[in-house]
XYZ file of C-alpha atoms in Angstrom:
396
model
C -38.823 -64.494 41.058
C -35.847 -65.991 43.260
C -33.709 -66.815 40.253
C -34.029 -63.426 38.532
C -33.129 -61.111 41.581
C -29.782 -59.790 41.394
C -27.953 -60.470 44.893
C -30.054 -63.920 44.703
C -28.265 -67.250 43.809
C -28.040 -68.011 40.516
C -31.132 -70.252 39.084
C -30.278 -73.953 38.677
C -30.423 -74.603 34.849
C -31.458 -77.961 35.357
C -35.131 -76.928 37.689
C -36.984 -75.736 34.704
C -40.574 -74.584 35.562
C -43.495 -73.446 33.563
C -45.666 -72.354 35.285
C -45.222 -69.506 37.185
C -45.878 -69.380 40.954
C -46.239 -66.444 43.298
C -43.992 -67.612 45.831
C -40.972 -64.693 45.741
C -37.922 -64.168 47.753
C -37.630 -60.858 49.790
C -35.076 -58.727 49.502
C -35.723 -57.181 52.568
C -34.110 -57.972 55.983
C -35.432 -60.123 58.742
C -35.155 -58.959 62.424
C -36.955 -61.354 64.368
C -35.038 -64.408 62.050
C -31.692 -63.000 63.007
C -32.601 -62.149 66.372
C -32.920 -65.937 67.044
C -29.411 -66.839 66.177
C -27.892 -63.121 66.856
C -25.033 -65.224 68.869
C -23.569 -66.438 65.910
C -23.167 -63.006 64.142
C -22.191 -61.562 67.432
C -19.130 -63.898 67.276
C -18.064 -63.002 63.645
C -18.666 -59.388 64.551
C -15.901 -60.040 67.666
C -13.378 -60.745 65.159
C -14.394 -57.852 62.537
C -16.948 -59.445 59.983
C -20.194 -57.491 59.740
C -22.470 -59.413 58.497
C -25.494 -56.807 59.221
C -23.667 -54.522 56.404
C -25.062 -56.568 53.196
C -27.098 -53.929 51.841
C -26.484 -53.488 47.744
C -25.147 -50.041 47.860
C -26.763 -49.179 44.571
C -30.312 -48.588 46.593
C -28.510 -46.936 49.045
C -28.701 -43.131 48.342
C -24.789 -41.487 48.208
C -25.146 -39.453 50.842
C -26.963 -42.217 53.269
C -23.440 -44.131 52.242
C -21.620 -41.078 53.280
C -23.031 -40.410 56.367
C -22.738 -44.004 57.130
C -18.994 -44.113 56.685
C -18.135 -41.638 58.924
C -19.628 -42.977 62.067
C -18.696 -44.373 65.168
C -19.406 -48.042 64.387
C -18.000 -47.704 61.312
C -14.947 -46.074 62.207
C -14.114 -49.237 65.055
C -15.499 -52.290 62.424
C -12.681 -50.811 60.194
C -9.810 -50.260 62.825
C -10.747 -53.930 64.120
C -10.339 -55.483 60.901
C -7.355 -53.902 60.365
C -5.598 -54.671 63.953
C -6.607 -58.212 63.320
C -4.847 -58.265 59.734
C -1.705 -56.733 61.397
C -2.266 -59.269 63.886
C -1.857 -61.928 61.257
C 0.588 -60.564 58.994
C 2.857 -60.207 62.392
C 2.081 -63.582 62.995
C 2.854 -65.457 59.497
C 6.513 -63.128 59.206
C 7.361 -64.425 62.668
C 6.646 -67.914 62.209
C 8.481 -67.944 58.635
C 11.602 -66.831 60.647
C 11.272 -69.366 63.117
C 11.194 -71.693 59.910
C 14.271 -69.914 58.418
C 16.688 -69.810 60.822
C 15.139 -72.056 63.875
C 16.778 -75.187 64.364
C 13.503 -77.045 64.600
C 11.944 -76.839 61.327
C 9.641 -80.125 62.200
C 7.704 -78.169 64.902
C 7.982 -74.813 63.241
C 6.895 -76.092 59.988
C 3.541 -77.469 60.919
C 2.596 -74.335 62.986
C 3.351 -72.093 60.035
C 0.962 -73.814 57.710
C -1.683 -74.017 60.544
C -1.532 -70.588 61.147
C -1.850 -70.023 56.993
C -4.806 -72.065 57.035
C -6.465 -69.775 59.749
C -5.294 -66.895 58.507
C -6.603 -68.165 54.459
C -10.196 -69.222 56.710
C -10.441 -65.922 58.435
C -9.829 -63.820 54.698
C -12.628 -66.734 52.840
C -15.138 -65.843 55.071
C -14.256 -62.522 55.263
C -14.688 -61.712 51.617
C -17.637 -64.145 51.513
C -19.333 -61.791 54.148
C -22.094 -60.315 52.095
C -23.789 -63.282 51.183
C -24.160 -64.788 55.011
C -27.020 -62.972 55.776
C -28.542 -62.664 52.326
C -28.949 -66.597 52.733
C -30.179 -66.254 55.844
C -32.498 -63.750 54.594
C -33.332 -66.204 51.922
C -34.084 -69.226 54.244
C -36.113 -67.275 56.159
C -38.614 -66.126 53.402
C -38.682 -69.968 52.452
C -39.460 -71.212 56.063
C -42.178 -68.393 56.158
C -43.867 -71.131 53.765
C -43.510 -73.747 56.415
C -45.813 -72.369 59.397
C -45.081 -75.426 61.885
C -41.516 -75.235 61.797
C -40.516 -74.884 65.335
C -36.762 -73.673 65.503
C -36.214 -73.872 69.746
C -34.550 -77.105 69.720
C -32.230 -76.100 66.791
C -31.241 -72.584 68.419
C -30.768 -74.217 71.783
C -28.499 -76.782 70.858
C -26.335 -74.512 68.260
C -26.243 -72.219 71.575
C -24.836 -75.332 73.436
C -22.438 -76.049 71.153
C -21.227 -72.086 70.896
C -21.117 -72.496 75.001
C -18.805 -75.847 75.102
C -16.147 -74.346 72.282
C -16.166 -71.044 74.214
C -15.442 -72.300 77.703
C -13.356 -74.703 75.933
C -11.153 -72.391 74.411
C -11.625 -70.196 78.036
C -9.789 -73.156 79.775
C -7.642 -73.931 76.890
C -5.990 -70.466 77.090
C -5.621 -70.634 80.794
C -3.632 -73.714 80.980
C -1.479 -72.592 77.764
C -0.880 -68.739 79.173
C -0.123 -70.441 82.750
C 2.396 -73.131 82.687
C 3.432 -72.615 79.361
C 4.383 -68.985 78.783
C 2.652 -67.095 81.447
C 4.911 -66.556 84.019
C 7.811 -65.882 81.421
C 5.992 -62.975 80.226
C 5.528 -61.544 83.206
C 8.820 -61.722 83.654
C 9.873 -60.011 80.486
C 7.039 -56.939 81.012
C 8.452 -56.149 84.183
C 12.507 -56.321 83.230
C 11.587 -54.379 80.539
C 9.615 -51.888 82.121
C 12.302 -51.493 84.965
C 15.396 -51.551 82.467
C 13.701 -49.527 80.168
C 14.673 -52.346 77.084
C 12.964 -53.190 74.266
C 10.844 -56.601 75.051
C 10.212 -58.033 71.623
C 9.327 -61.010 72.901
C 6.886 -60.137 75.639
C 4.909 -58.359 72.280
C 5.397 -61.383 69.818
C 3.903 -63.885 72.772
C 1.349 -61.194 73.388
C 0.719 -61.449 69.330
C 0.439 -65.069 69.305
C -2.193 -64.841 71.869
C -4.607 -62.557 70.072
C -3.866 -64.557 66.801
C -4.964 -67.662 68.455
C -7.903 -66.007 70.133
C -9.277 -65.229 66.467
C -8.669 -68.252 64.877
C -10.321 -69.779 67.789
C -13.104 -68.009 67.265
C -13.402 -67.898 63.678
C -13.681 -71.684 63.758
C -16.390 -72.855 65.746
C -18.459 -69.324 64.491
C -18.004 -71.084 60.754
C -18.823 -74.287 61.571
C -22.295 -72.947 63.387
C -23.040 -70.827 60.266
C -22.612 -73.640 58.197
C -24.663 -76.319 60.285
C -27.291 -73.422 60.881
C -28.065 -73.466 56.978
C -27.882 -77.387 56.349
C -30.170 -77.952 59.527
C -32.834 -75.050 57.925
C -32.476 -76.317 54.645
C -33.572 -79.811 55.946
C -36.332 -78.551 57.967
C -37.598 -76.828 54.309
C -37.271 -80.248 52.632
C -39.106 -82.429 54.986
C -41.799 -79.981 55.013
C -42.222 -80.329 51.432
C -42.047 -84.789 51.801
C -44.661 -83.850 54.956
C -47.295 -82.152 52.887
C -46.669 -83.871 49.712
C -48.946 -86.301 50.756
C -51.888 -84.102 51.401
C -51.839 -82.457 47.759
C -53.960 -83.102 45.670
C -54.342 -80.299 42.735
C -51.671 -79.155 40.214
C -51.413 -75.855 42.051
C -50.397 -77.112 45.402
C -47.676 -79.587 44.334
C -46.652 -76.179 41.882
C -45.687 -74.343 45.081
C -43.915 -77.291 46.498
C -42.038 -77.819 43.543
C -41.376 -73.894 43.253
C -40.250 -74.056 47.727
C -38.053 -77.026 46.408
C -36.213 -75.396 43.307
C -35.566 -72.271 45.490
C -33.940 -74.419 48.552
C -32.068 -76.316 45.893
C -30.810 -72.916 44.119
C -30.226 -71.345 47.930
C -28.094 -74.692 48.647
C -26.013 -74.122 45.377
C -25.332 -70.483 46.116
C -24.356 -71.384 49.662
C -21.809 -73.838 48.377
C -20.677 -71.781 45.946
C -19.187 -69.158 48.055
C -18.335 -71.338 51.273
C -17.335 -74.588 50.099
C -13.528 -73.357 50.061
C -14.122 -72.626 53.471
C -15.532 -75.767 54.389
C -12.374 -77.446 52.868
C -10.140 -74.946 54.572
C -11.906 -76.202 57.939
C -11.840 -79.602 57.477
C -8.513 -79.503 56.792
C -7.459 -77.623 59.927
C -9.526 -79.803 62.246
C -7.531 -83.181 60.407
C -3.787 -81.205 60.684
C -5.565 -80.340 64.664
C -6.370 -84.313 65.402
C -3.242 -85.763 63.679
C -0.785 -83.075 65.904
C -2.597 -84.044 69.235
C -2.680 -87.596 68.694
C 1.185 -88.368 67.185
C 2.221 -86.016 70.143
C 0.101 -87.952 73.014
C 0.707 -91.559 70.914
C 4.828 -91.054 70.423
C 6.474 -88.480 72.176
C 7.030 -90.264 75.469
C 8.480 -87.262 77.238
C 5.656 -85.209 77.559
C 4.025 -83.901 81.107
C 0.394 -85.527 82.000
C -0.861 -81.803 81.867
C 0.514 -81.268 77.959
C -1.135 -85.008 77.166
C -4.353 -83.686 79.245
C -4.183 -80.660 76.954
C -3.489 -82.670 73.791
C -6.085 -85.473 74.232
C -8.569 -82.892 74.716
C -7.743 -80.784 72.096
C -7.894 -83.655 69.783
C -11.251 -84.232 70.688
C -12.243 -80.966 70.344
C -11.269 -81.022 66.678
C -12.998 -84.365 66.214
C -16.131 -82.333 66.973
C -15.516 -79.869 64.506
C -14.741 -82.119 61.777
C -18.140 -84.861 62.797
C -20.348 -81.733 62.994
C -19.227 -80.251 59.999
C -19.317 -83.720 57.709
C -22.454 -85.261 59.215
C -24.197 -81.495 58.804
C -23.091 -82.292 55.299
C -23.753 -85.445 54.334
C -27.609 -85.247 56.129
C -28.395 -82.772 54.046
C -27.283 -84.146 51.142
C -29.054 -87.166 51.748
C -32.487 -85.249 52.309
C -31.677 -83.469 48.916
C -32.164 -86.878 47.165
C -34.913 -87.707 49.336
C -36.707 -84.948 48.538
C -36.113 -84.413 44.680
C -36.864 -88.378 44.261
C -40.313 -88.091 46.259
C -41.239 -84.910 44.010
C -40.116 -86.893 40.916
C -41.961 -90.051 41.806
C -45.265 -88.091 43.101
C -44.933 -85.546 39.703
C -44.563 -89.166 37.207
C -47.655 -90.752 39.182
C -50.128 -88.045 39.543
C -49.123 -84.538 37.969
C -47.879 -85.064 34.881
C -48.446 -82.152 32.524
C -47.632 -80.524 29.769
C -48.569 -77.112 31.643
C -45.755 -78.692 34.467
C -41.980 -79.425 32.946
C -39.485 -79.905 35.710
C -36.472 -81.920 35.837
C -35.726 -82.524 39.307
C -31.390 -82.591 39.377
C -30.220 -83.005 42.365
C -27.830 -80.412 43.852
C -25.265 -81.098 46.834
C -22.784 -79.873 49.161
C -19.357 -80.353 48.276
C -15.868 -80.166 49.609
C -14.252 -77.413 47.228
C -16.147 -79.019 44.267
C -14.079 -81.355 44.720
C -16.029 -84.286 46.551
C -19.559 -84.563 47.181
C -20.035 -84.894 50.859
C -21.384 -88.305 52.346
C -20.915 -90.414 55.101
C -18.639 -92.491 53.563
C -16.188 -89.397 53.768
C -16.085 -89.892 57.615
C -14.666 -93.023 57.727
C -11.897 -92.011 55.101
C -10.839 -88.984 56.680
C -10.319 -90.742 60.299
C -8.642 -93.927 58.134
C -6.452 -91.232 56.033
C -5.713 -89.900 59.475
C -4.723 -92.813 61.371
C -2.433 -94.341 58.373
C -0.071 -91.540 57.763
C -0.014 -91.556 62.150
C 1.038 -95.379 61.781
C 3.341 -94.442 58.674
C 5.106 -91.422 60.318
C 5.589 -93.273 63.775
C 7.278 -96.094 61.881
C 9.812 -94.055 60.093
C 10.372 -92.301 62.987
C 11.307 -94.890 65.211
């Protein structure tokens, strides 16, 4: 059974069935599932997480492991990850310096705890990197129970999405590298080159660029892994309200009950070992919307290309954070849906004493901290858009 496997989420303690169904939970890998939405592993694997390694390493034979380790791919996934963690240590020294000794703390300040937020997302997900595809692998055994489910429309528009943040970020960098800092380095590579000097600088801007680049694309490659789960996980529970109608034995509504505990136990281990780093992003995309719009709303002496940047930036983060919550709170909302039909149905037709279940209700949260809903929207934007009124007050 799911619950019993050993990389598998840990059973719910409040789903308690009886009777025991055949429906299992490969362990197994699933090419033509993964092929579908390749892009988004594609983009973690840009940045050094390979997801495709989540094999336990206890059935892998020792010298299959050692063979493995001293290959080519493996030999570049591990000097990636390592240039991008020098990459980020280089990163957080330099902007604690700016902090220490620059005289202005109230820009330094904010980009130093930014860039500890990326850096703390990049590491979450990082460690976290096992379990991505062993709950995809786990979704897909469970949608192999729903033979309708057409997933075009949800790989096309998570491949639209993946298109706008990348050209985006394409244009973002473009304008940033060009009027803000991109003739200045050129400068400094060639003095240097020509005077033979040291150019510190020319490598700390050149540093700043790659650290953006990641966090750039750590984010959006996140927030598609997490909307890819809550959008499969609601296409498993309206199955189940779709066909709960057409049951009519014990043994049918047992497999729907057994599809529903193992989405529910799948949705718990998913927000187990991501929900810090949904609270990490959220957090970054409110910091990203509050910085673009006090700068665009109160600094009067900015170009029309920086408030061009700005304004778009700050919708870009909006996206993020609307995706992210509504993902969220939708799927939360068919969880109760779902586990209140089964309850109601179970009560009215299928009572048994062969049948015990207790149909708790499991949901996404922000840390374990707050369940998600859509009520969370409209406090996040009105948390946002006090402390802007607050801190343009006191700064006037």
């Amino acid at each position: 059974m799911y619950g019993n496997s050993k990389d598998s989420p840990s059973k719910n303690e409040d789903v308690k069935i009886v009777i025991k169904s055949s429906f299992t939970i490969a362990q197994s890998g699933s090419k033509s599932f993964m092929d579908d939405f390749r892009f988004i592993f594609i983009s973690f694997y840009l940045v050094g997480i390979e997801v495709q390694e989540t094999e336990d390493y206890a059935s892998i034979p020792r010298s299959y492991r050692v063979c493995k380790k001293t290959t080519i791919r493996y030999a570049v996934r591990c000097c990636l990850t390592n240039f991008i963690f020098v990459i980020f240590t280089l990163k957080i020294l330099a902007k604690a310096y700016n902090v220490t000794i620059g005289e202005e703390i109230r820009n330094q300040f904010p980009i130093l705890i930014i860039g500890i937020l990326k850096v703390t997302l990049y590491i979450s997900v990082y460690r976290k990197r096992r379990h991505i595809l062993k709950i995809m692998e786990n979704l897909n055994q469970e949608l192999k129970m729903c033979p309708k489910c057409n997933l075009r429309k949800e790989k096309y528009s998570l491949v639209a999405f993946f298109t706008f943040a990348t050209l985006f970020c394409v244009v973002w960098y473009a304008i940033d590298f060009h009027f803000r800092c991109g003739r200045r380095i050129i400068h400094q590579c060639l003095v240097g080159v020509l005077l033979l000097k040291p150019f510190i600088s020319c490598f700390i801007e050149i540093n700043d660029f790659l650290f953006y680049f990641v966090g750039n694309i750590i984010l959006p490659s996140f927030i598609m892994f997490y909307m890819l789960v809550c959008i499969l996980s609601r296409i498993i529970f309206q199955h189940i309200r779709d066909n709960l109608g057409l049951v009519r034995v014990l043994e049918d509504f047992q497999k729907l009950v057994t599809l529903h505990e193992h989405t529910l136990n799948n949705l718990e281990y998913f927000d187990k070992n991501f929900s810090f780093s949904f609270f990490i992003t959220i957090l970054l995309t409110m910091i990203g919307i509050f910085r673009c719009g006090y700068s665009v709303a109160f600094i009067d002496d900015n170009p029309t290309l920086l408030n061009a940047y700005s304004i778009s930036s700050m919708f870009l983060y909006m996206l993020y954070q609307l995706l992210l919550m509504i993902a969220g709170s939708i799927t939360n909302e068919a969880t109760n849906d779902t586990s209140n039909v089964l309850k109601n149905r179970y009560n009215k037709d299928f009572k048994s004493p062969k049948l015990e279940v207790d149909f708790s209700q499991n949901s996404l949260t922000i840390w374990k901290i707050y369940k998600l809903d859509r009520s969370l929207i409209i406090s996040s934007f009105g948390t946002l858009l006090t402390f802007g009124i607050l801190l343009g007050t006191l700064g006037k």
